Structures are given as C-alpha cells and as structure tokens.
mmCIF file of C-alpha atoms in Angstrom:
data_model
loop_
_atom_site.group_PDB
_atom_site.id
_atom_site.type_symbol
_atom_site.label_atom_id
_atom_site.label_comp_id
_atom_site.label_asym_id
_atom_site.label_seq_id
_atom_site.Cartn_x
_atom_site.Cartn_y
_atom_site.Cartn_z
ATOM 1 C CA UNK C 30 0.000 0.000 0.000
ATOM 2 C CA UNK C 31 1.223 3.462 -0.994
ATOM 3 C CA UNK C 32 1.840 5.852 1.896
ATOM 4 C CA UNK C 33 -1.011 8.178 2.388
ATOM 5 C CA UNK C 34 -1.532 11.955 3.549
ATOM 6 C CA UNK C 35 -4.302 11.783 6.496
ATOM 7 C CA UNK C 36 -5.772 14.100 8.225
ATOM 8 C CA UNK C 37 -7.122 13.481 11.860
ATOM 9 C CA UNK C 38 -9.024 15.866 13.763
ATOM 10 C CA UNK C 39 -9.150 15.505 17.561
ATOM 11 C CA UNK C 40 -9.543 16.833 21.346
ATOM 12 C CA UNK C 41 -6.350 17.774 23.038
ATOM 13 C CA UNK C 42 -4.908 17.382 25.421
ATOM 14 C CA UNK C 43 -2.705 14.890 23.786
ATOM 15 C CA UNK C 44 0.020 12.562 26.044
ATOM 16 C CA UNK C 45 2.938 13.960 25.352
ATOM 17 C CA UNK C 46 1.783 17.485 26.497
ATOM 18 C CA UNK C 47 3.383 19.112 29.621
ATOM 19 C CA UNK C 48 -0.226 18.771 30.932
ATOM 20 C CA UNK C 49 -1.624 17.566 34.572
ATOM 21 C CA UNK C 50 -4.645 16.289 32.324
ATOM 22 C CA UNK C 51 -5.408 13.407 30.386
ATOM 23 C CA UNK C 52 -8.204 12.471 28.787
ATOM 24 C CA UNK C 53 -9.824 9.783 26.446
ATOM 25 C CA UNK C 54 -10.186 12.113 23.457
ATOM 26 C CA UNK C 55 -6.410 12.828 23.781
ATOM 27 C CA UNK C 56 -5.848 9.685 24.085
ATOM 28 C CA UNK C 57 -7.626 8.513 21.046
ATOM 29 C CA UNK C 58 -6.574 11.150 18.575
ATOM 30 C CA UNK C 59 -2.951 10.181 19.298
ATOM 31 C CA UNK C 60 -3.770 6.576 18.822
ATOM 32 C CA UNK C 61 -5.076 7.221 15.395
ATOM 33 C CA UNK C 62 -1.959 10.229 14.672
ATOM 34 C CA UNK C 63 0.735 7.379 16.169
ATOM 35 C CA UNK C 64 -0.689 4.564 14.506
ATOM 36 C CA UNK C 65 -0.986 6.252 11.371
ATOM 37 C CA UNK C 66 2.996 7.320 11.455
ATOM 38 C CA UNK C 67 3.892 4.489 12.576
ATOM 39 C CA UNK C 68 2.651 2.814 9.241
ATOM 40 C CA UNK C 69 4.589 5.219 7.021
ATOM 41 C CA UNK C 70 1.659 7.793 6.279
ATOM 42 C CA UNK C 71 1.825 11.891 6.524
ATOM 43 C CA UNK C 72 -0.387 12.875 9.091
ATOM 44 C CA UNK C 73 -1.938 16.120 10.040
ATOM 45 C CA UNK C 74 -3.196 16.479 13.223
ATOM 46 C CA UNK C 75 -5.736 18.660 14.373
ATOM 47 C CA UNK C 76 -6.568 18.927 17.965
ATOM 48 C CA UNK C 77 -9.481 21.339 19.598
ATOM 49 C CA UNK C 78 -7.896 22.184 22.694
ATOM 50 C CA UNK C 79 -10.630 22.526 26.047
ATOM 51 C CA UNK C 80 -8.562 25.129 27.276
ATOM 52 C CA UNK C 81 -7.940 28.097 24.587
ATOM 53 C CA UNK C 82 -11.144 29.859 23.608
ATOM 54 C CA UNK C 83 -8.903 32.100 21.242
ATOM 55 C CA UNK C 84 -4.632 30.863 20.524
ATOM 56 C CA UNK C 85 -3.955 27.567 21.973
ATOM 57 C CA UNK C 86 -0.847 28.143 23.118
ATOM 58 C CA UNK C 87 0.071 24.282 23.786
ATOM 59 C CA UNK C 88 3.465 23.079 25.900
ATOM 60 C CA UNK C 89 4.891 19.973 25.028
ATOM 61 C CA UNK C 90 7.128 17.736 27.309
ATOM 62 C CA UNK C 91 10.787 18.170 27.670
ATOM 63 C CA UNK C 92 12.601 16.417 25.141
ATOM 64 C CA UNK C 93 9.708 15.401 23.155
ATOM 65 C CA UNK C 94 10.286 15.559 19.633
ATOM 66 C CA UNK C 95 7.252 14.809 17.543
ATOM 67 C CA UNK C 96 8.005 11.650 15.042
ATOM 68 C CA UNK C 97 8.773 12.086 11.629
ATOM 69 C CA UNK C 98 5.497 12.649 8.824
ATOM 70 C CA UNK C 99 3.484 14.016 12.016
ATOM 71 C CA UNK C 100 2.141 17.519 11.620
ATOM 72 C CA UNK C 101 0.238 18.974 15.145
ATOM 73 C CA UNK C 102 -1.912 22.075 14.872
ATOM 74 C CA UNK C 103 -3.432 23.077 18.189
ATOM 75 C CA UNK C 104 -7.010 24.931 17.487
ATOM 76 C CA UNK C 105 -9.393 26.752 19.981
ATOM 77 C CA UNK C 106 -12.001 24.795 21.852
ATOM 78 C CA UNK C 107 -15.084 24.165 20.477
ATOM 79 C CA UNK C 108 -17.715 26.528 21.056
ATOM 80 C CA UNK C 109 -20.772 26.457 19.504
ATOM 81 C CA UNK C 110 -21.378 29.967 18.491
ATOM 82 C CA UNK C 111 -17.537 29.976 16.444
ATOM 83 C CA UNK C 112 -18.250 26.270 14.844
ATOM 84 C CA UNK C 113 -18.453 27.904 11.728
ATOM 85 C CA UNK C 114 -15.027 29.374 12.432
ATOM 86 C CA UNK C 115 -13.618 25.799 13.119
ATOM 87 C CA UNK C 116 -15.049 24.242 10.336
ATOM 88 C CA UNK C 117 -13.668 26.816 7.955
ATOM 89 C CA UNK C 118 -10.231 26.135 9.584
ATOM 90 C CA UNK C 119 -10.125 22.711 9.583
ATOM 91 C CA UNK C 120 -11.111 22.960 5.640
ATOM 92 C CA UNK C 121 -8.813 25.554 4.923
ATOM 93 C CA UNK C 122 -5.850 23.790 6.823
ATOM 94 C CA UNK C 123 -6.886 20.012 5.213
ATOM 95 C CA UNK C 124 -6.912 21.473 1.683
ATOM 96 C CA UNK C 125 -3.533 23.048 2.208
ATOM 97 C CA UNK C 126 -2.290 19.643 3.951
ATOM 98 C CA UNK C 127 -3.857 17.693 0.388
ATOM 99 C CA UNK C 128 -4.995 14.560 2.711
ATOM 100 C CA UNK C 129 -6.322 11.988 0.576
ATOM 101 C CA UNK C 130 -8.464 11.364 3.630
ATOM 102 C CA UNK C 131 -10.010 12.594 7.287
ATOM 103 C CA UNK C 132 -10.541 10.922 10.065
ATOM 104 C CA UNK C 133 -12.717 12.785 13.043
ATOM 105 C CA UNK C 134 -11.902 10.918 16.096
ATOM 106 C CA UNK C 135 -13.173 10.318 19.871
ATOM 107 C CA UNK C 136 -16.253 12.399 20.051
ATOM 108 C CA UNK C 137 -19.875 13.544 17.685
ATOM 109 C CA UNK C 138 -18.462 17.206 18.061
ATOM 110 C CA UNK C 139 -14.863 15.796 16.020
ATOM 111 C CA UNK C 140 -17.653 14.565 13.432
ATOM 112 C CA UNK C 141 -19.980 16.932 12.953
ATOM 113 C CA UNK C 142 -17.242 19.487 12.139
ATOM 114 C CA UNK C 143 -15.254 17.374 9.504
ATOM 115 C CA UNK C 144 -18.459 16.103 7.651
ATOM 116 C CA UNK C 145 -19.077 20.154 7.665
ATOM 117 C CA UNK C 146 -16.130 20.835 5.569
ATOM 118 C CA UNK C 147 -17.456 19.170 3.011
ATOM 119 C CA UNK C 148 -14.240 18.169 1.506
ATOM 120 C CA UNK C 149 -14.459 15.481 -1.385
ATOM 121 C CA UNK C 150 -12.930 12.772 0.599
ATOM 122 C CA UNK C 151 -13.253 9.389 1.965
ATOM 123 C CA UNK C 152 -13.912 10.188 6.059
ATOM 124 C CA UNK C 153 -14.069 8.509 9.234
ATOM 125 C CA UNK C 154 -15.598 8.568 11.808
ATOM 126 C CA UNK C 155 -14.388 7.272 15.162
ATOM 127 C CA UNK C 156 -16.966 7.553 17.815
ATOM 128 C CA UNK C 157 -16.221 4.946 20.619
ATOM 129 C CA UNK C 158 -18.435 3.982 23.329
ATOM 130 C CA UNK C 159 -22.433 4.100 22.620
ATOM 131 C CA UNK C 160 -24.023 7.599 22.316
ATOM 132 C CA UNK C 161 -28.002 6.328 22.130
ATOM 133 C CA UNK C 162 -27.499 4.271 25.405
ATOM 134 C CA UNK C 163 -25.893 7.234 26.946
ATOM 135 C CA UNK C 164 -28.356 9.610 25.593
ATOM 136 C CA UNK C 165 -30.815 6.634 27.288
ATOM 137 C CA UNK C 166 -29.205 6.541 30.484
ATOM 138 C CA UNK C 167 -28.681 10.145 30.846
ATOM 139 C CA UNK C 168 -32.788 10.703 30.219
ATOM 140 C CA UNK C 169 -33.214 7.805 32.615
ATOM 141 C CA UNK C 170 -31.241 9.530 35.259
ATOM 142 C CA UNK C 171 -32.240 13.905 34.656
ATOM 143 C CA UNK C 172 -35.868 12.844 33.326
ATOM 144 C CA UNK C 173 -35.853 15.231 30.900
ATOM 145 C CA UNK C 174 -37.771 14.407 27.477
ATOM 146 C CA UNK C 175 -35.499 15.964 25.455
ATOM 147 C CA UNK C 176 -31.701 15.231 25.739
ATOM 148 C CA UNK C 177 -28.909 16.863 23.824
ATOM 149 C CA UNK C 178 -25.588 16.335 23.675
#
C-alpha cells in the first residue's frame, strides 16, 4: 500500500503534552496520529484544545520531539457559536495539507465538524463507546424528554 496523507481531527490534550490532564479524546486522537505514522503515512493532526477559547498556546514535554510525517496544529475549543469558524479552519488547513483522507476521532463534536467541511474525501468517523445508550441513560437519570448532547 502506498503511503497516504491523512488528516485526523481531535480533542487535546494529547500525552505527550506538559499537561496535569489526560483524557480519552487525547488519548484517542494520538492513537489514530501514532498509529498512522507508525505505518509510514503523513499525518496532520488537528486537535481542539478545552482550554484556549482564542490561541492555543500548547506546551509539550521536555525532550519530546514529535516523530517524523506528524504535523500537530493546536485549534481553539469548540464553542458552539464559532463552529463555523472551526469548520472553515479545519477545511482551509486540510486542503492546504492535500490529505487523501479525514478521520474525526473520539467524540460527535470531532464529526460533525469534519463532515461540515465538506471536503471530497473518503472520512471517518471514530466515535467509541455508545451515544443512544448514553443519551438513554442520561434521560433515565435527569428525566428530561429531550436530551442533547
């Protein structure tokens, strides 16, 4: 298989941050970003960081050096009211990249903004866990009617 050019868009913070926080959606972008390296492919990673409404101004270990073909481009958190303004980044910064795919990872957020771009791609779309059962569960547990999330 020919070496590919993949975007993946994602929730910082990521592991190798200098970072007292760690979550699952880090976690999972890098899995994707690492894996993806790993296997020879140019990767462009894309990480909504919960931290920086405006310039995420991200601090990376000592001594880590990211691996070679990986690209990391920290972007303000998500905010409903600028998701236009995200999704017009992540397009812009994908088209310049010239992925011949995207992969949204970790959360319906990641997803809803890459299928937004409408770029003429093949996409994927990595949301773990089980959103209706905890859309259920969460209704179960508030007893509200009408659950968003």
């Amino acid at each position: 298989m020919a070496n590919k050019r993949v975007v993946v868009v994602g929730f910082g913070p990521l592991p190798f941050y200098e970072s007292d926080r760690l979550f699952m959606f880090g976690i999972r972008a890098w899995h994707f970003a690492w894996s993806l390296v790993n296997g020879g492919h140019k990767v462009l990673l894309m990480t909504l960081e919960f931290d920086a409404p405006e310039r995420p101004k991200v601090r990376y270990r000592k001594g880590w050096k990211p691996p070679k073909g990986l690209e990391h481009v920290p972007l303000p958190r998500y905010e409903p009211e600028r998701e236009a303004e995200l999704v017009a980044k992540i397009g812009k910064l994908a088209r310049k990249f010239k992925p011949d795919c995207i992969v949204a990872t970790g959360t319906p957020i990641c997803a809803k903004l890459v299928a937004q771009t409408n770029l003429p791609l093949p996409r994927w779309f990595d949301i773990p866990g089980d959103v209706l059962m905890e859309v259920q569960a969460k209704a179960a547990v508030s007893g509200e009617k009408n659950i968003s999330f």
